[in-house]
Coordinates of C-alpha atoms in Angstrom, one line a residue:
X1 CA 147.3 150.8 74.0
X2 CA 143.7 149.5 74.1
X3 CA 144.7 146.8 76.6
X4 CA 146.4 149.4 78.8
X5 CA 143.1 151.4 79.0
X6 CA 141.0 148.3 79.7
X7 CA 143.4 147.3 82.5
X8 CA 143.6 150.7 84.2
X9 CA 140.6 150.9 86.5
X10 CA 142.5 153.3 88.9
X11 CA 142.6 155.8 86.1
X12 CA 139.5 155.2 83.9
X13 CA 136.0 153.9 84.0
X14 CA 133.6 152.9 81.1
X15 CA 131.8 155.9 79.8
X16 CA 128.3 155.9 78.2
X17 CA 126.2 158.5 76.5
X18 CA 124.2 160.8 78.7
X19 CA 120.9 159.1 78.0
X20 CA 122.1 155.6 79.0
X21 CA 121.4 155.8 82.7
X22 CA 117.9 157.0 81.9
X23 CA 117.3 153.9 79.8
X24 CA 119.1 151.3 81.9
X25 CA 118.4 153.2 85.1
X26 CA 121.0 155.1 87.2
X27 CA 121.0 152.4 89.9
X28 CA 122.0 149.7 87.4
X29 CA 125.1 147.6 88.4
X30 CA 126.9 148.5 85.2
X31 CA 127.4 152.0 86.4
X32 CA 129.1 150.8 89.6
X33 CA 132.8 151.2 89.9
X34 CA 135.7 149.7 91.9
X35 CA 134.8 147.4 94.8
X36 CA 131.1 147.8 94.4
X37 CA 131.3 146.6 90.8
X38 CA 133.6 143.7 91.7
X39 CA 131.3 142.6 94.6
X40 CA 128.2 142.7 92.4
X41 CA 130.0 140.6 89.7
X42 CA 130.8 137.9 92.2
X43 CA 127.1 137.1 92.6
X44 CA 126.7 136.8 88.8
X45 CA 129.8 134.6 88.0
X46 CA 128.0 131.4 89.0
X47 CA 125.4 132.0 86.3
X48 CA 128.0 131.3 83.6
X49 CA 129.8 128.2 84.9
X50 CA 130.1 125.1 82.8
X51 CA 127.3 123.4 84.9
X52 CA 125.0 126.4 84.5
X53 CA 125.6 126.7 80.7
X54 CA 124.6 123.0 80.3
X55 CA 121.2 123.8 81.8
X56 CA 120.5 126.5 79.2
X57 CA 121.2 124.3 76.2
X58 CA 117.7 122.7 75.8
X59 CA 116.0 126.0 75.7
X60 CA 118.4 127.4 73.1
X61 CA 118.0 124.4 70.8
X62 CA 114.2 124.8 71.1
X63 CA 114.5 128.3 69.8
X64 CA 116.8 127.3 67.0
X65 CA 114.4 124.6 65.9
X66 CA 111.6 127.1 65.6
X67 CA 113.6 129.8 63.8
X68 CA 115.2 127.4 61.4
X69 CA 111.7 126.4 60.3
X70 CA 110.8 130.0 60.0
X71 CA 113.9 130.8 57.9
X72 CA 112.9 128.1 55.4
X73 CA 109.2 129.3 55.4
X74 CA 110.3 132.9 54.6
X75 CA 112.7 131.9 51.8
X76 CA 110.6 129.2 50.2
X77 CA 107.0 130.2 50.7
X78 CA 107.0 133.9 51.2
X79 CA 110.0 134.8 49.0
X80 CA 109.4 132.0 46.4
X81 CA 113.2 131.3 46.5
X82 CA 114.3 134.9 46.0
X83 CA 117.0 136.3 48.3
X84 CA 116.0 138.5 51.3
X85 CA 118.2 140.6 53.7
X86 CA 118.2 138.3 56.8
X87 CA 119.9 140.6 59.3
X88 CA 116.6 141.6 60.8
X89 CA 115.7 137.9 61.2
X90 CA 119.0 137.2 62.9
X91 CA 118.4 140.1 65.3
X92 CA 115.0 138.5 66.2
X93 CA 116.6 135.1 66.6
X94 CA 119.3 136.3 68.9
X95 CA 116.8 138.2 71.0
X96 CA 114.7 135.1 71.3
X97 CA 117.7 132.9 72.3
X98 CA 118.8 135.5 74.8
X99 CA 115.4 135.8 76.4
X100 CA 115.0 132.0 76.6
X101 CA 118.4 131.8 78.2
X102 CA 117.8 134.7 80.6
X103 CA 114.2 134.2 81.6
X104 CA 113.1 130.8 80.3
X105 CA 109.4 130.4 79.6
X106 CA 108.3 133.2 81.9
X107 CA 108.0 135.5 78.9
X108 CA 105.4 135.0 76.1
X109 CA 106.5 134.7 72.5
X110 CA 104.5 137.8 71.7
X111 CA 106.6 139.7 74.3
X112 CA 109.8 138.4 72.9
X113 CA 108.8 139.5 69.4
X114 CA 108.0 143.0 70.6
X115 CA 111.3 143.3 72.4
X116 CA 113.1 142.1 69.3
X117 CA 111.2 144.6 67.1
X118 CA 111.6 147.6 69.6
X119 CA 115.2 146.9 70.6
X120 CA 116.3 148.8 67.5
X121 CA 115.0 151.9 69.2
X122 CA 117.1 151.3 72.2
X123 CA 120.2 150.9 70.1
X124 CA 119.4 154.0 68.1
X125 CA 118.9 156.0 71.3
X126 CA 122.4 155.0 72.5
X127 CA 124.3 156.3 69.5
X128 CA 127.1 158.7 70.4
X129 CA 125.5 161.6 68.6
X130 CA 122.1 162.1 70.0
X131 CA 119.9 164.4 72.1
X132 CA 121.3 164.4 75.7
X133 CA 117.7 164.9 77.0
X134 CA 114.6 163.0 76.2
X135 CA 112.3 165.0 73.9
X136 CA 109.0 163.5 72.6
X137 CA 109.3 161.7 69.2
X138 CA 113.1 161.7 69.1
X139 CA 115.3 158.6 69.1
X140 CA 115.9 158.9 72.8
X141 CA 112.2 159.2 73.5
X142 CA 111.4 156.0 71.5
X143 CA 114.4 154.3 73.1
X144 CA 113.1 155.2 76.6
X145 CA 109.7 153.8 75.8
X146 CA 111.2 150.6 74.6
X147 CA 113.5 150.3 77.6
X148 CA 110.6 150.8 80.0
X149 CA 108.7 148.0 78.3
X150 CA 111.7 145.6 78.5
X151 CA 112.2 146.4 82.2
X152 CA 108.6 145.9 82.9
X153 CA 108.6 142.5 81.2
X154 CA 111.7 141.4 83.0
X155 CA 110.2 142.5 86.3
X156 CA 107.2 140.3 85.7
X157 CA 109.5 137.4 84.9
X158 CA 111.5 137.9 88.1
X159 CA 108.3 137.7 90.1
X160 CA 107.3 134.5 88.4
X161 CA 110.8 133.0 88.8
X162 CA 110.8 133.9 92.5
X163 CA 107.5 132.2 93.2
X164 CA 108.6 129.1 91.3
X165 CA 112.0 128.9 93.0
X166 CA 110.4 129.3 96.4
X167 CA 108.2 126.3 95.6
X168 CA 111.2 124.1 94.8
X169 CA 111.2 124.4 91.0
X170 CA 114.1 123.3 88.8
X171 CA 116.5 126.0 87.4
X172 CA 116.0 126.4 83.7
X173 CA 117.4 129.9 83.0
X174 CA 119.8 132.5 84.3
X175 CA 117.1 134.3 86.3
X176 CA 116.1 131.1 88.1
X177 CA 119.8 130.4 89.0
X178 CA 120.3 133.8 90.4
X179 CA 117.1 133.9 92.4
X180 CA 117.6 130.4 93.8
X181 CA 121.0 131.5 95.0
X182 CA 119.4 134.4 96.8
X183 CA 116.9 132.2 98.4
X184 CA 119.6 129.7 99.6
X185 CA 121.7 132.6 100.9
X186 CA 118.8 134.1 102.8
X187 CA 118.0 130.7 104.4
X188 CA 121.7 130.4 105.5
X189 CA 121.9 134.0 106.8
X190 CA 118.6 133.6 108.7
X191 CA 120.0 130.5 110.5
X192 CA 123.2 132.4 111.4
X193 CA 121.2 135.3 112.7
X194 CA 119.1 133.0 114.9
X195 CA 122.3 131.4 116.3
X196 CA 121.7 128.1 114.6
X197 CA 124.8 126.0 114.0
X198 CA 125.1 125.5 110.3
X199 CA 127.3 122.8 108.7
X200 CA 129.9 124.3 106.4
X201 CA 128.6 122.2 103.5
X202 CA 125.3 124.2 103.7
X203 CA 127.0 127.5 103.2
X204 CA 126.4 128.8 99.6
X205 CA 129.5 129.2 97.4
X206 CA 128.7 132.9 97.2
X207 CA 126.5 134.4 99.9
X208 CA 124.2 137.0 98.3
X209 CA 121.9 139.6 99.5
X210 CA 118.3 139.5 98.3
X211 CA 117.8 141.6 95.2
X212 CA 114.4 143.1 94.4
X213 CA 112.5 142.2 91.2
X214 CA 113.4 145.7 89.9
X215 CA 117.1 145.0 90.5
X216 CA 116.9 141.6 88.9
X217 CA 115.1 143.2 85.9
X218 CA 117.8 145.9 85.5
X219 CA 120.6 143.3 85.6
X220 CA 119.0 141.0 83.1
X221 CA 118.4 144.0 80.9
X222 CA 122.1 144.7 80.9
X223 CA 122.7 141.1 79.8
X224 CA 120.4 141.7 76.8
X225 CA 122.1 145.1 76.2
X226 CA 125.5 143.4 76.1
X227 CA 124.5 140.5 73.9
X228 CA 121.8 141.6 71.5
X229 CA 123.7 143.8 69.0
X230 CA 127.0 141.9 69.4
X231 CA 125.5 138.4 68.7
X232 CA 123.3 139.8 66.0
X233 CA 126.4 141.0 64.3
X234 CA 128.3 137.8 64.8
X235 CA 125.5 135.6 63.6
X236 CA 125.0 137.6 60.4
X237 CA 128.6 137.4 59.5
X238 CA 128.7 133.7 60.3
X239 CA 126.0 132.9 57.9
X240 CA 127.5 135.1 55.2
X241 CA 131.0 133.8 55.6
X242 CA 129.9 130.2 55.6
X243 CA 127.8 130.6 52.5
X244 CA 130.7 132.2 50.7
X245 CA 133.1 129.4 51.8
X246 CA 131.3 126.1 51.3
X247 CA 134.5 124.1 52.0
X248 CA 134.6 125.6 55.5
X249 CA 130.9 125.0 56.1
X250 CA 131.3 121.4 55.0
X251 CA 134.1 120.9 57.6
X252 CA 131.8 122.3 60.3
X253 CA 129.0 120.0 59.1
X254 CA 131.3 116.9 59.2
X255 CA 132.6 117.7 62.7
X256 CA 129.1 118.3 64.1
X257 CA 127.7 115.1 62.5
X258 CA 130.7 113.0 63.7
X259 CA 130.3 114.3 67.3
X260 CA 126.6 113.2 67.2
X261 CA 127.6 109.7 66.0
X262 CA 125.9 110.3 62.6
X263 CA 122.5 111.3 64.1
X264 CA 121.9 114.9 63.5
X265 CA 118.9 114.9 65.8
X266 CA 121.1 114.2 68.9
X267 CA 120.9 117.1 71.2
X268 CA 124.0 119.1 72.1
X269 CA 125.8 118.9 75.4
X270 CA 128.6 121.0 76.9
X271 CA 131.0 118.1 76.4
X272 CA 130.1 117.9 72.7
X273 CA 130.5 121.7 72.2
X274 CA 133.9 121.7 74.0
X275 CA 135.1 119.0 71.5
X276 CA 134.1 121.1 68.5
X277 CA 137.7 122.1 67.6
X278 CA 137.0 123.3 64.1
X279 CA 133.6 124.9 64.8
X280 CA 135.2 126.8 67.7
X281 CA 137.9 128.0 65.3
X282 CA 135.3 129.2 62.8
X283 CA 133.5 131.2 65.5
X284 CA 136.7 132.7 66.9
X285 CA 137.9 133.6 63.5
X286 CA 134.6 135.3 62.7
X287 CA 134.9 137.3 65.9
X288 CA 138.5 138.3 65.0
X289 CA 137.8 139.0 61.3
X290 CA 134.6 141.0 62.0
X291 CA 134.7 142.0 65.7
X292 CA 131.1 143.1 66.6
X293 CA 132.2 145.8 69.0
X294 CA 135.1 147.9 67.8
X295 CA 135.1 150.9 70.2
X296 CA 134.5 151.1 74.0
X297 CA 134.5 154.7 75.4
X298 CA 136.2 155.4 78.7
X299 CA 136.5 158.5 80.8
X300 CA 139.6 159.5 82.9
X301 CA 138.8 159.6 86.6
X302 CA 142.1 161.4 87.2
X303 CA 145.1 162.4 85.1
X304 CA 146.2 159.3 83.2
X305 CA 149.8 159.0 81.9
X306 CA 149.0 156.9 78.8
X307 CA 152.6 157.1 77.5
X308 CA 155.8 158.6 78.6
X309 CA 155.0 161.7 76.6
X310 CA 151.3 162.2 77.0
X311 CA 148.9 162.3 80.0
X312 CA 145.2 162.2 79.5
X313 CA 143.6 165.0 81.6
X314 CA 141.0 164.1 84.1
X315 CA 137.5 164.1 82.7
X316 CA 138.7 163.5 79.1
X317 CA 137.2 160.7 77.0
X318 CA 139.4 158.0 75.5
X319 CA 138.0 155.4 73.0
X320 CA 140.1 152.3 72.7
X321 CA 139.5 150.1 69.7
X322 CA 140.1 146.3 69.6
X323 CA 140.1 146.2 65.8
X324 CA 143.9 147.0 65.3
X325 CA 144.9 144.4 67.9
X326 CA 142.7 141.8 66.1
X327 CA 144.2 142.7 62.7
X328 CA 147.8 143.0 63.7
X329 CA 149.8 141.3 60.9
X330 CA 152.6 140.4 63.4
X331 CA 150.2 138.4 65.5
X332 CA 147.7 137.3 62.9
X333 CA 149.5 136.8 59.5
X334 CA 147.4 138.0 56.5
X335 CA 144.9 139.5 58.9
X336 CA 142.3 140.4 56.3
X337 CA 141.9 136.8 55.2
X338 CA 139.3 134.6 56.9
X339 CA 141.3 131.6 58.0
X340 CA 139.9 129.4 60.8
X341 CA 143.0 127.2 60.7
X342 CA 145.1 129.9 62.3
X343 CA 143.3 128.8 65.6
X344 CA 144.3 125.2 65.1
X345 CA 147.6 124.9 63.4
X346 CA 148.7 128.5 63.8
X347 CA 149.7 130.6 66.7
X348 CA 146.5 132.6 67.2
X349 CA 145.6 130.9 70.5
X350 CA 148.8 132.1 72.0
X351 CA 148.0 135.7 71.2
X352 CA 145.9 136.3 74.3
X353 CA 147.0 139.9 74.7
X354 CA 145.5 140.7 71.3
X355 CA 142.3 138.8 71.9
X356 CA 140.2 141.8 73.0
X357 CA 136.9 140.8 71.5
X358 CA 135.3 140.6 75.0
X359 CA 137.5 143.2 76.6
X360 CA 139.9 142.6 79.5
X361 CA 140.4 143.9 83.0
X362 CA 137.6 144.3 85.6
X363 CA 134.9 145.0 83.0
X364 CA 135.6 142.1 80.7
X365 CA 132.5 140.5 79.3
X366 CA 130.9 138.2 81.9
X367 CA 129.2 136.0 79.3
X368 CA 132.1 135.5 76.8
X369 CA 132.1 131.7 77.1
X370 CA 128.3 131.6 76.8
X371 CA 128.4 133.8 73.7
X372 CA 131.0 131.6 71.9
X373 CA 129.3 128.3 72.8
X374 CA 125.9 129.7 71.7
X375 CA 127.3 130.7 68.3
X376 CA 128.9 127.3 68.0
X377 CA 125.6 125.6 68.8
X378 CA 123.8 127.8 66.3
X379 CA 126.1 127.4 63.3
X380 CA 126.8 123.7 64.0
X381 CA 123.1 122.9 64.2
X382 CA 122.3 125.0 61.1
X383 CA 124.9 123.2 59.1
X384 CA 123.1 119.9 59.8
X385 CA 119.5 121.0 59.1
X386 CA 119.8 123.9 56.6
X387 CA 121.3 124.8 53.3
X388 CA 121.7 128.5 52.5
X389 CA 122.9 130.5 49.5
X390 CA 124.3 134.1 49.7
X391 CA 123.2 136.6 47.0
X392 CA 126.4 138.6 46.7
X393 CA 126.0 142.3 46.0
X394 CA 128.6 145.0 45.3
X395 CA 128.3 146.0 49.0
X396 CA 128.2 142.6 50.7
X397 CA 131.7 143.0 52.1
X398 CA 131.3 146.6 52.9
X399 CA 130.8 147.3 56.6
X400 CA 128.1 149.5 58.2
X401 CA 128.1 150.4 61.9
X402 CA 124.9 150.3 63.9
X403 CA 126.4 149.9 67.4
X404 CA 128.1 146.8 65.9
X405 CA 129.4 145.8 62.5
X406 CA 127.0 144.4 59.8
X407 CA 127.3 143.8 56.0
X408 CA 126.1 146.9 54.3
X409 CA 123.4 145.0 52.3
X410 CA 122.1 143.2 55.5
X411 CA 123.2 139.8 54.2
X412 CA 120.8 138.6 51.4
X413 CA 120.2 134.9 51.8
X414 CA 118.0 132.0 50.6
X415 CA 117.4 129.1 53.1
X416 CA 116.2 125.6 52.3
X417 CA 115.7 122.5 54.3
X418 CA 118.6 120.1 54.2
X419 CA 117.5 116.5 53.5
X420 CA 118.3 113.7 55.9

């Protein structure tokens, strides 16, 4: 049923709470529908190709190096070896990785920290039950203030990227790649307008219009909006699940060390990540076992015959969930057991119709390959440089929902540096 809703753009469109356009801006591309949405996406697809993802890896590793040191410092120096709920630290880590991937070094570490701290207010403002209008000192008010700050920071980054790309700088982040494509498209279109004969090889793969700094900012904000809560959830569960299953963690460690020819300091490449069969299985099983996003609201654009016996009236909301599909025992035997091997020796990879973690249809997640590779890089690198222990509490396996799924105790861990 969920798949049918996702794949019925003629009948439904994604629906958000009333305050969302005020935070993300009503002109944001995510609120586009039909051909306008498809055309916009075409210009973004090139930012998530294999070649592009390779460019972002050094920045991501740089962030992980810094935060792994921070995790050890927190556990060993500040906490004196006592466990601490690490979910807030993972949220900050994922925000830092996202910002480095999206805007490179154009944003200061202080700004990244503020976004990570304040993003909680944006998430809270977008809860389903909230004030539909922005009233001072309410969740929506604090969320709007945080969103304004994020958009302002991204606009500043766009201006810096535009100046650097015009001067011939190398692409180091998603914003660079998009703006460089705009510049190349404008150069091509200017020649065409002047009647200059242009070799077909000079034509950009996708000819884009020039987007303003504000439009770039809004779009990059949606990337953060799509990734922040979801990857924070996935990373939290990954660390907890690995700590509770040391045999699985050891297999991840062995695979990552072998692919680096025994030198854990070897930097990752796309080729290396694509050869991580077991690490990929662990990430995919985590996303199946504890899918970050379990509900996606849609609204009917016209009467929608969902089944032979029921038609959803125009204007009604329908909220498909991917959780039942990902825990279907006919597709994933013993679905409530965490079993990465089902993706290697089992039939899980064949169940593409049930793999709804990143949605399907015209609004599927643009960064799904990036998200999985990023999680593989994170847990693989952590396995080589860190040891961590999970302090199990009576509610460790209980789930709380704050936009996405988290352990109810926020994952109490102790990190230590792994010897050479």
